[in-house]
Coordinates of C-alpha atoms in Angstrom, one line a residue:
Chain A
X14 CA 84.8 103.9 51.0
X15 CA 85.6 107.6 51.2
X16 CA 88.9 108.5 53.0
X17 CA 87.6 108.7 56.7
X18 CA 90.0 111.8 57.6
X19 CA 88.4 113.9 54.6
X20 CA 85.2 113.5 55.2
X21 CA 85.4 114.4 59.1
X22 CA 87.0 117.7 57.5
X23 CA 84.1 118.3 55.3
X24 CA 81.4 117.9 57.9
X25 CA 83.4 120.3 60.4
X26 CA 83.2 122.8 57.3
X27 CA 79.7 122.5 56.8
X28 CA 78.7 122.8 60.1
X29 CA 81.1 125.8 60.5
X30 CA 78.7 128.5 59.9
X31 CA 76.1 126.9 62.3
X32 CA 79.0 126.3 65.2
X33 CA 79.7 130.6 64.1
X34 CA 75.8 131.8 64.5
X35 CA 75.2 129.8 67.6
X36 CA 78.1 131.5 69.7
X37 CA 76.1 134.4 70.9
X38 CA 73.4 132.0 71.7
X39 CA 75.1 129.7 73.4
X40 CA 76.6 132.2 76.0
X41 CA 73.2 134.3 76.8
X42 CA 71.8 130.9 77.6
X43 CA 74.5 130.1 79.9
X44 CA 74.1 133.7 81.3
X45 CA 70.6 133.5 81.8
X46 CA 70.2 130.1 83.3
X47 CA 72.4 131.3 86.1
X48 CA 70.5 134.8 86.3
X49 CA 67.5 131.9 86.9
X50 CA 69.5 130.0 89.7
X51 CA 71.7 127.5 87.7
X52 CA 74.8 126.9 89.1
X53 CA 77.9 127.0 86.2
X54 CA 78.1 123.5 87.0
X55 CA 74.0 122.8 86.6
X56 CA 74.5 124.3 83.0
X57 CA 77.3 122.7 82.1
X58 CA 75.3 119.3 83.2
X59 CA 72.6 120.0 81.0
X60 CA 74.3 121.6 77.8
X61 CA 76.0 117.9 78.0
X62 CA 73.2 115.9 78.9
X63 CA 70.8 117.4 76.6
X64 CA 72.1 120.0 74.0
X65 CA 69.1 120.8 72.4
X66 CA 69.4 124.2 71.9
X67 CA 65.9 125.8 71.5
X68 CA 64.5 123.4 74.6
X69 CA 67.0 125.0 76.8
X70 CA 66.1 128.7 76.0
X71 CA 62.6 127.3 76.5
X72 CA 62.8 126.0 79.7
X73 CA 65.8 128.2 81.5
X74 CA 62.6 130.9 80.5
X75 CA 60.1 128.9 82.7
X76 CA 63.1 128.2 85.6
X77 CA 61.9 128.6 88.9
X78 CA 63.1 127.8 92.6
X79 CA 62.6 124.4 93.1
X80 CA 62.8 123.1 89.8
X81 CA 59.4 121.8 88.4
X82 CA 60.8 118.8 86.7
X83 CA 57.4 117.9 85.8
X84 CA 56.8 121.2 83.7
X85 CA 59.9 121.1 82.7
X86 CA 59.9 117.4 81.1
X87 CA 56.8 118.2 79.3
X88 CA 58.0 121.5 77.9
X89 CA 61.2 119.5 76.8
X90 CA 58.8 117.1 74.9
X91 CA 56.5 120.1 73.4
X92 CA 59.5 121.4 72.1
X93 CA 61.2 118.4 70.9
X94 CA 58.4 116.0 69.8
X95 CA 59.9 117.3 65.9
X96 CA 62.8 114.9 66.2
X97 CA 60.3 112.2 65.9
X98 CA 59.7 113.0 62.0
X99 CA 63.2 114.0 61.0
X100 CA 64.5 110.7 63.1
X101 CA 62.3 108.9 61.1
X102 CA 63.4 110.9 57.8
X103 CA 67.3 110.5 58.4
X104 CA 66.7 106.8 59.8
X105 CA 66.6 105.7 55.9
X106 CA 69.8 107.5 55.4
X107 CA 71.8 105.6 57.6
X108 CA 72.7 102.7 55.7
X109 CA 76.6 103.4 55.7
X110 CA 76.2 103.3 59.7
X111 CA 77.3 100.4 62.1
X112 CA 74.4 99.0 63.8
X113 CA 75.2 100.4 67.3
X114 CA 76.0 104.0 65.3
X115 CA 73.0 104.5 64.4
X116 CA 71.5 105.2 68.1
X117 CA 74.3 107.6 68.6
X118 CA 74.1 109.4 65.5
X119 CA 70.5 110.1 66.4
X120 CA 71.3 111.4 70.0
X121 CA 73.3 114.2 68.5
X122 CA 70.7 114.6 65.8
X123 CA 70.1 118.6 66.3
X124 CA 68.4 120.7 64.1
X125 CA 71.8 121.8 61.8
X126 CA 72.8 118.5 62.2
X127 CA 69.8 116.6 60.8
X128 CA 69.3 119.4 58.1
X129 CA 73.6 119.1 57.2
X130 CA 73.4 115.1 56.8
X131 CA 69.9 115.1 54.9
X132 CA 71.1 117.8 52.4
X133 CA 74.1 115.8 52.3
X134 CA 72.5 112.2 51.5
X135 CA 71.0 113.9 48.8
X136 CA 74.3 113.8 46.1
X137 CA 76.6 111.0 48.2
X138 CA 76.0 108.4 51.1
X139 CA 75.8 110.1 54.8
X140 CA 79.6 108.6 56.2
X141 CA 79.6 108.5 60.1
X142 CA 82.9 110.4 60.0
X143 CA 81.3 113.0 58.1
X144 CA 78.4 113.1 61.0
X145 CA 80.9 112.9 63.4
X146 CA 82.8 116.0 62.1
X147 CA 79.6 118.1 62.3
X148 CA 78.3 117.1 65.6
X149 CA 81.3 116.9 67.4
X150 CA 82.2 120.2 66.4
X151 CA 78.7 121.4 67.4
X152 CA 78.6 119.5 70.6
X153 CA 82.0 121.0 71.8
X154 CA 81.4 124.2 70.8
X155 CA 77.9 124.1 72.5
X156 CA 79.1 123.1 75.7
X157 CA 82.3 125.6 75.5
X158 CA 79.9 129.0 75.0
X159 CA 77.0 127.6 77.3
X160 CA 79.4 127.4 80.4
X161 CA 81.9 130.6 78.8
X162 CA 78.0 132.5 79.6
X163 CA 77.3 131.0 83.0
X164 CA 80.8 131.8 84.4
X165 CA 81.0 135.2 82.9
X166 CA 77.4 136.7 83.1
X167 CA 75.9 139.0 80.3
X168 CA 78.6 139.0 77.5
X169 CA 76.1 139.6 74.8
X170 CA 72.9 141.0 75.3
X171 CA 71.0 141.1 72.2
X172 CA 72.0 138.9 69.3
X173 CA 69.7 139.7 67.1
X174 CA 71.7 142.9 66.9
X175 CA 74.2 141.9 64.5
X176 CA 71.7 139.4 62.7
X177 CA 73.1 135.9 64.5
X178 CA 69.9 135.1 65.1
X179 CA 69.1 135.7 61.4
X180 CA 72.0 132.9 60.4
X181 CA 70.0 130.6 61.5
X182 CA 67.1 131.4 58.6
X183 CA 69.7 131.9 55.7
X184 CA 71.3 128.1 56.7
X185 CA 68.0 126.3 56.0
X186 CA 66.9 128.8 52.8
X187 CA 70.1 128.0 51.1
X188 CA 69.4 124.2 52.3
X189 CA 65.8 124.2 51.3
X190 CA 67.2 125.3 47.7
X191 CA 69.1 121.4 47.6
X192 CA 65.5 119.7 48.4
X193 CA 63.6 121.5 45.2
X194 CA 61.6 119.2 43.0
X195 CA 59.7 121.1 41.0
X196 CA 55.7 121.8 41.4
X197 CA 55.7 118.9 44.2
X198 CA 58.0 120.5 46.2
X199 CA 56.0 124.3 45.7
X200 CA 52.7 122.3 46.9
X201 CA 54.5 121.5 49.8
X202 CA 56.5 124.2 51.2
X203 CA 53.2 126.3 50.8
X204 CA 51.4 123.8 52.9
X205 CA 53.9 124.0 55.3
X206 CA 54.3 127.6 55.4
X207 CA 50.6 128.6 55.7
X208 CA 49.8 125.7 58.6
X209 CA 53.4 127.3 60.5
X210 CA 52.3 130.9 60.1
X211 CA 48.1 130.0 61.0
X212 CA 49.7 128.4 64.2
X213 CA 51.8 130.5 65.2
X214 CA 49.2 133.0 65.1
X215 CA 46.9 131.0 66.7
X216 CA 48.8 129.3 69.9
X217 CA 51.8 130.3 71.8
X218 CA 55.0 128.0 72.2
X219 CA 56.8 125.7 68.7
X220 CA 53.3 123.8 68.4
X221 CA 53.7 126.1 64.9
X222 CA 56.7 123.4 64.2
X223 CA 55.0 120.6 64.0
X224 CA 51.3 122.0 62.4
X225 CA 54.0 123.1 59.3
X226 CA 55.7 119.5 59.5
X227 CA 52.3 117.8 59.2
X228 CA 51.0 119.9 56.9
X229 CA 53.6 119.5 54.1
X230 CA 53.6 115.8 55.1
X231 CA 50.1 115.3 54.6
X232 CA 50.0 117.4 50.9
X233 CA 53.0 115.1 50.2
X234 CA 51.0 112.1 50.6
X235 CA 48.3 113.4 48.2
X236 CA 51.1 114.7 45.5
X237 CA 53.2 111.5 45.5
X238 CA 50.8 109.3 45.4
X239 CA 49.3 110.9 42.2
X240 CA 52.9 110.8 40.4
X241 CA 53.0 107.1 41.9
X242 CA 50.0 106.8 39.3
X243 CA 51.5 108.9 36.7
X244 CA 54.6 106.8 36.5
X245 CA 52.5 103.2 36.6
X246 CA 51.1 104.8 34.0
X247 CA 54.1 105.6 31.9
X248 CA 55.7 101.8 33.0
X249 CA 52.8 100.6 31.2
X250 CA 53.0 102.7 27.9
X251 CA 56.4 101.1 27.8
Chain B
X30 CA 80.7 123.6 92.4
X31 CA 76.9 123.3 93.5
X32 CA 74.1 120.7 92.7
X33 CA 70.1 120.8 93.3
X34 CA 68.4 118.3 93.5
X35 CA 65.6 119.7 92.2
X36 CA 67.8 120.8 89.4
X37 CA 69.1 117.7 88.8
X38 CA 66.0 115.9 88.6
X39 CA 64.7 118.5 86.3
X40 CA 68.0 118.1 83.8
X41 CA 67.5 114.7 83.9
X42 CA 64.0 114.5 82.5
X43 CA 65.0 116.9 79.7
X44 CA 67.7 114.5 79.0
X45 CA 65.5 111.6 78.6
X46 CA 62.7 113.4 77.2
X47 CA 65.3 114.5 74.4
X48 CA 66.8 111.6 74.1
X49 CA 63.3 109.1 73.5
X50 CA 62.7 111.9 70.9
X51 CA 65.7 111.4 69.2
X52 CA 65.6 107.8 69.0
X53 CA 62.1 107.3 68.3
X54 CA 62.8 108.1 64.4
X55 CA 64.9 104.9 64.5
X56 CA 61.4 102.7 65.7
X57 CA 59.0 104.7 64.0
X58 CA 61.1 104.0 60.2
X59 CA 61.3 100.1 61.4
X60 CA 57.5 100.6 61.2
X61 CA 57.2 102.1 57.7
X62 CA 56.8 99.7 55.1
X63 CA 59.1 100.8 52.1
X64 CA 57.4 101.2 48.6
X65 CA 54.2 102.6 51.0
X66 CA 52.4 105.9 51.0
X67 CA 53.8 107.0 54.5
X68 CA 57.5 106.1 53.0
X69 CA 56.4 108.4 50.0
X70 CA 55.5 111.2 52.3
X71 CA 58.5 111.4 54.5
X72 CA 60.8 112.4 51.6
X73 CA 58.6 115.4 52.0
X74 CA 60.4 116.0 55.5
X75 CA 63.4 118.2 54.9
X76 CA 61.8 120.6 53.1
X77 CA 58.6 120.5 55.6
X78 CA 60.0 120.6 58.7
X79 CA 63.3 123.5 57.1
X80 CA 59.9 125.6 55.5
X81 CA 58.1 125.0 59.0
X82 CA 61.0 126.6 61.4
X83 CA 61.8 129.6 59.1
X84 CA 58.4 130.6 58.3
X85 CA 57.6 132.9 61.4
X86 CA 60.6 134.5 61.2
X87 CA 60.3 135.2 57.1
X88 CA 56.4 135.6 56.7
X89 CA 55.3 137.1 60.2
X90 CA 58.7 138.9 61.4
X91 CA 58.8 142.0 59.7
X92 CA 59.6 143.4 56.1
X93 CA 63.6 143.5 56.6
X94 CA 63.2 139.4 57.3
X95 CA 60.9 139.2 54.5
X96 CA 63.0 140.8 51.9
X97 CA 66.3 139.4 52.9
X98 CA 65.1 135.9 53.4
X99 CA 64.4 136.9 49.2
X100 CA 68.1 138.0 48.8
X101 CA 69.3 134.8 50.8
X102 CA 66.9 132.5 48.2
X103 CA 68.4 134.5 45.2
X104 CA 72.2 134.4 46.3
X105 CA 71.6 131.0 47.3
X106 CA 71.4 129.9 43.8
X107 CA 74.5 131.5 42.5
X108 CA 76.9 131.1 45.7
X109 CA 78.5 128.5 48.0
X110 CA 76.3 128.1 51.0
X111 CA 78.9 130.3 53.2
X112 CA 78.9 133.2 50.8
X113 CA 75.4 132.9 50.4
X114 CA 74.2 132.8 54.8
X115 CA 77.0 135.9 55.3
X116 CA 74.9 137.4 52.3
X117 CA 72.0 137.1 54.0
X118 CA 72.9 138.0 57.5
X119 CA 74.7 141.0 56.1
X120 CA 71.3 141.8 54.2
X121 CA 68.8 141.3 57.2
X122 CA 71.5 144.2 59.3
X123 CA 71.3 146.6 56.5
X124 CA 67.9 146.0 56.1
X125 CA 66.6 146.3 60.1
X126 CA 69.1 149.5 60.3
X127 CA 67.0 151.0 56.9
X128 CA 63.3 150.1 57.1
X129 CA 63.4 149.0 60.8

């Protein structure tokens, strides 16, 4: 078993430049929700409750006096319905996890997060105090810059100014470069890159998320299975 | 230190809307026989889902995104992941100020 202290450090690291690009995020959503009719409190209630970063933008942009909880829940879902796939992808990678763990792991599971520990089960086993270093660093940070926004108003303006929001695109290339498996992997990413790009053309809102998901999932089922073949094949020439 | 209800009632169903979400991966992999074709396919999901989120903002975003999401891929090889994201987010600021 790895030493439990060293592998907290090493997920805080890699989740360092994520925790970095998400600062200017974090505090125009906190001053937006209130510019919306949050109070600090109400933000800081739902960075806890639910930190899921690209919901909240979603929603806090739909906010209106009452609340439509209704709209709201079913925007939450439109935007979230992804976690079902990679929950099901870094389910298999959680053998090193107590039983009662796993459920918590999967609560924090955010995008970074879930990217982090699947690059990371790819060359040793996922360690829930490596997890832990990456989420709660995330988590803390999240809630800190959410509620630093609503209490302070309009800090930042425009983070795309200065790239942040650019970060977020250079994490999952240089990730995306860990998952490469030759022509398999080409046949799949361009699946996935022509079904995001036709639907986000197509339809408004992250539906463009999911049509990409699906689409590389669906080539994959094609490719693997004729490799499945190819090695049966290869078993038998043995 | 005020409260809606309205508010809260709204929080709360993004709270357990996220949270079914999140721990419907654990139910739907008890489904998935191992050895079978849908246990085959989600390997593919890191690299679907990763490709899926960036592509609007490399393919469709404009030609400063394009080409430095190029330059990220290319330092990405030869760099730590660090060196290689402050690469790329230095890129895409030179590039937006140059070609816009």
């Amino acid at each position: 078993m790895p030493d439990e202290q060293s592998e907290v450090r090493l997920g805080l690291t890699a989740i360092l430049p994520a925790a970095v690009a998400v600062i200017p995020f974090g505090l125009l959503l906190g001053a937006r929700a209130v510019e919306q009719g949050l109070s600090v409190g109400e933000v800081a209630l739902m960075s806890v409750l639910v930190f899921a970063g690209s919901a909240q933008f979603v929603v806090i942009d739909i906010w209106s006096e009452p609340a439509p909880w209704l709209i709201i829940g079913v925007t939450t879902l439109m935007v979230n319905i992804r976690h079902v796939l990679m929950g099901a992808s870094l389910a298999g990678k959680l053998g090193a996890f107590p039983a009662l763990a796993k459920p918590v792991a999967m609560l924090f599971m955010v995008d970074e997060v879930w990217a982090m520990a699947e690059r990371r089960a790819l060359d040793r086993t996922l360690t829930p105090a490596y997890y832990a270093g990456m989420f709660g660093l995330l988590y803390a940070n999240w809630i800190t810059w959410t509620v630093t926004g609503a209490w302070f108003g309009r800090l930042v303006s425009d983070p795309y100014a200065f790239g942040f929001d650019f970060a977020f695109t250079a994490i999952f290339i240089t990730l995306l470069t860990g998952f490469w498996r030759g022509r398999q992997t080409a046949l799949i990413l361009a699946a996935s890159s022509a079904a995001a790009v036709a639907a986000k053309l197509a339809v408004e809102g992250p539906w463009y998320i999911m049509a990409g998901a699906l689409a590389g999932v669906l080539v994959a089922t094609v490719v693997s299975t004729s490799e499945a073949a190819d090695r049966v094949e290869a078993d038998d020439g043995i | 230190m005020e409260f809606d209800t309205a508010t809260l009632l709204a929080i709360a169903a993004m709270s357990v809307v996220t949270a079914t979400t999140r721990l419907s991966g654990l139910w739907f992999a008890k489904l998935v026989r191992p050895q079978s074709r849908i246990a085959a396919a989600l390997q593919a999901v890191p690299s679907a889902v990763l490709m899926s989120v960036i592509a609007p903002a490399v393919f469709l975003q404009g030609p400063a995104e394009a080409l430095a999401a190029g330059i990220t891929l290319l330092l990405a090889f030869r760099l730590p992941m660090m060196a290689a994201v402050v690469g790329g987010v230095a890129a895409v600021v030179a590039l937006r100020y140059l070609i816009g």
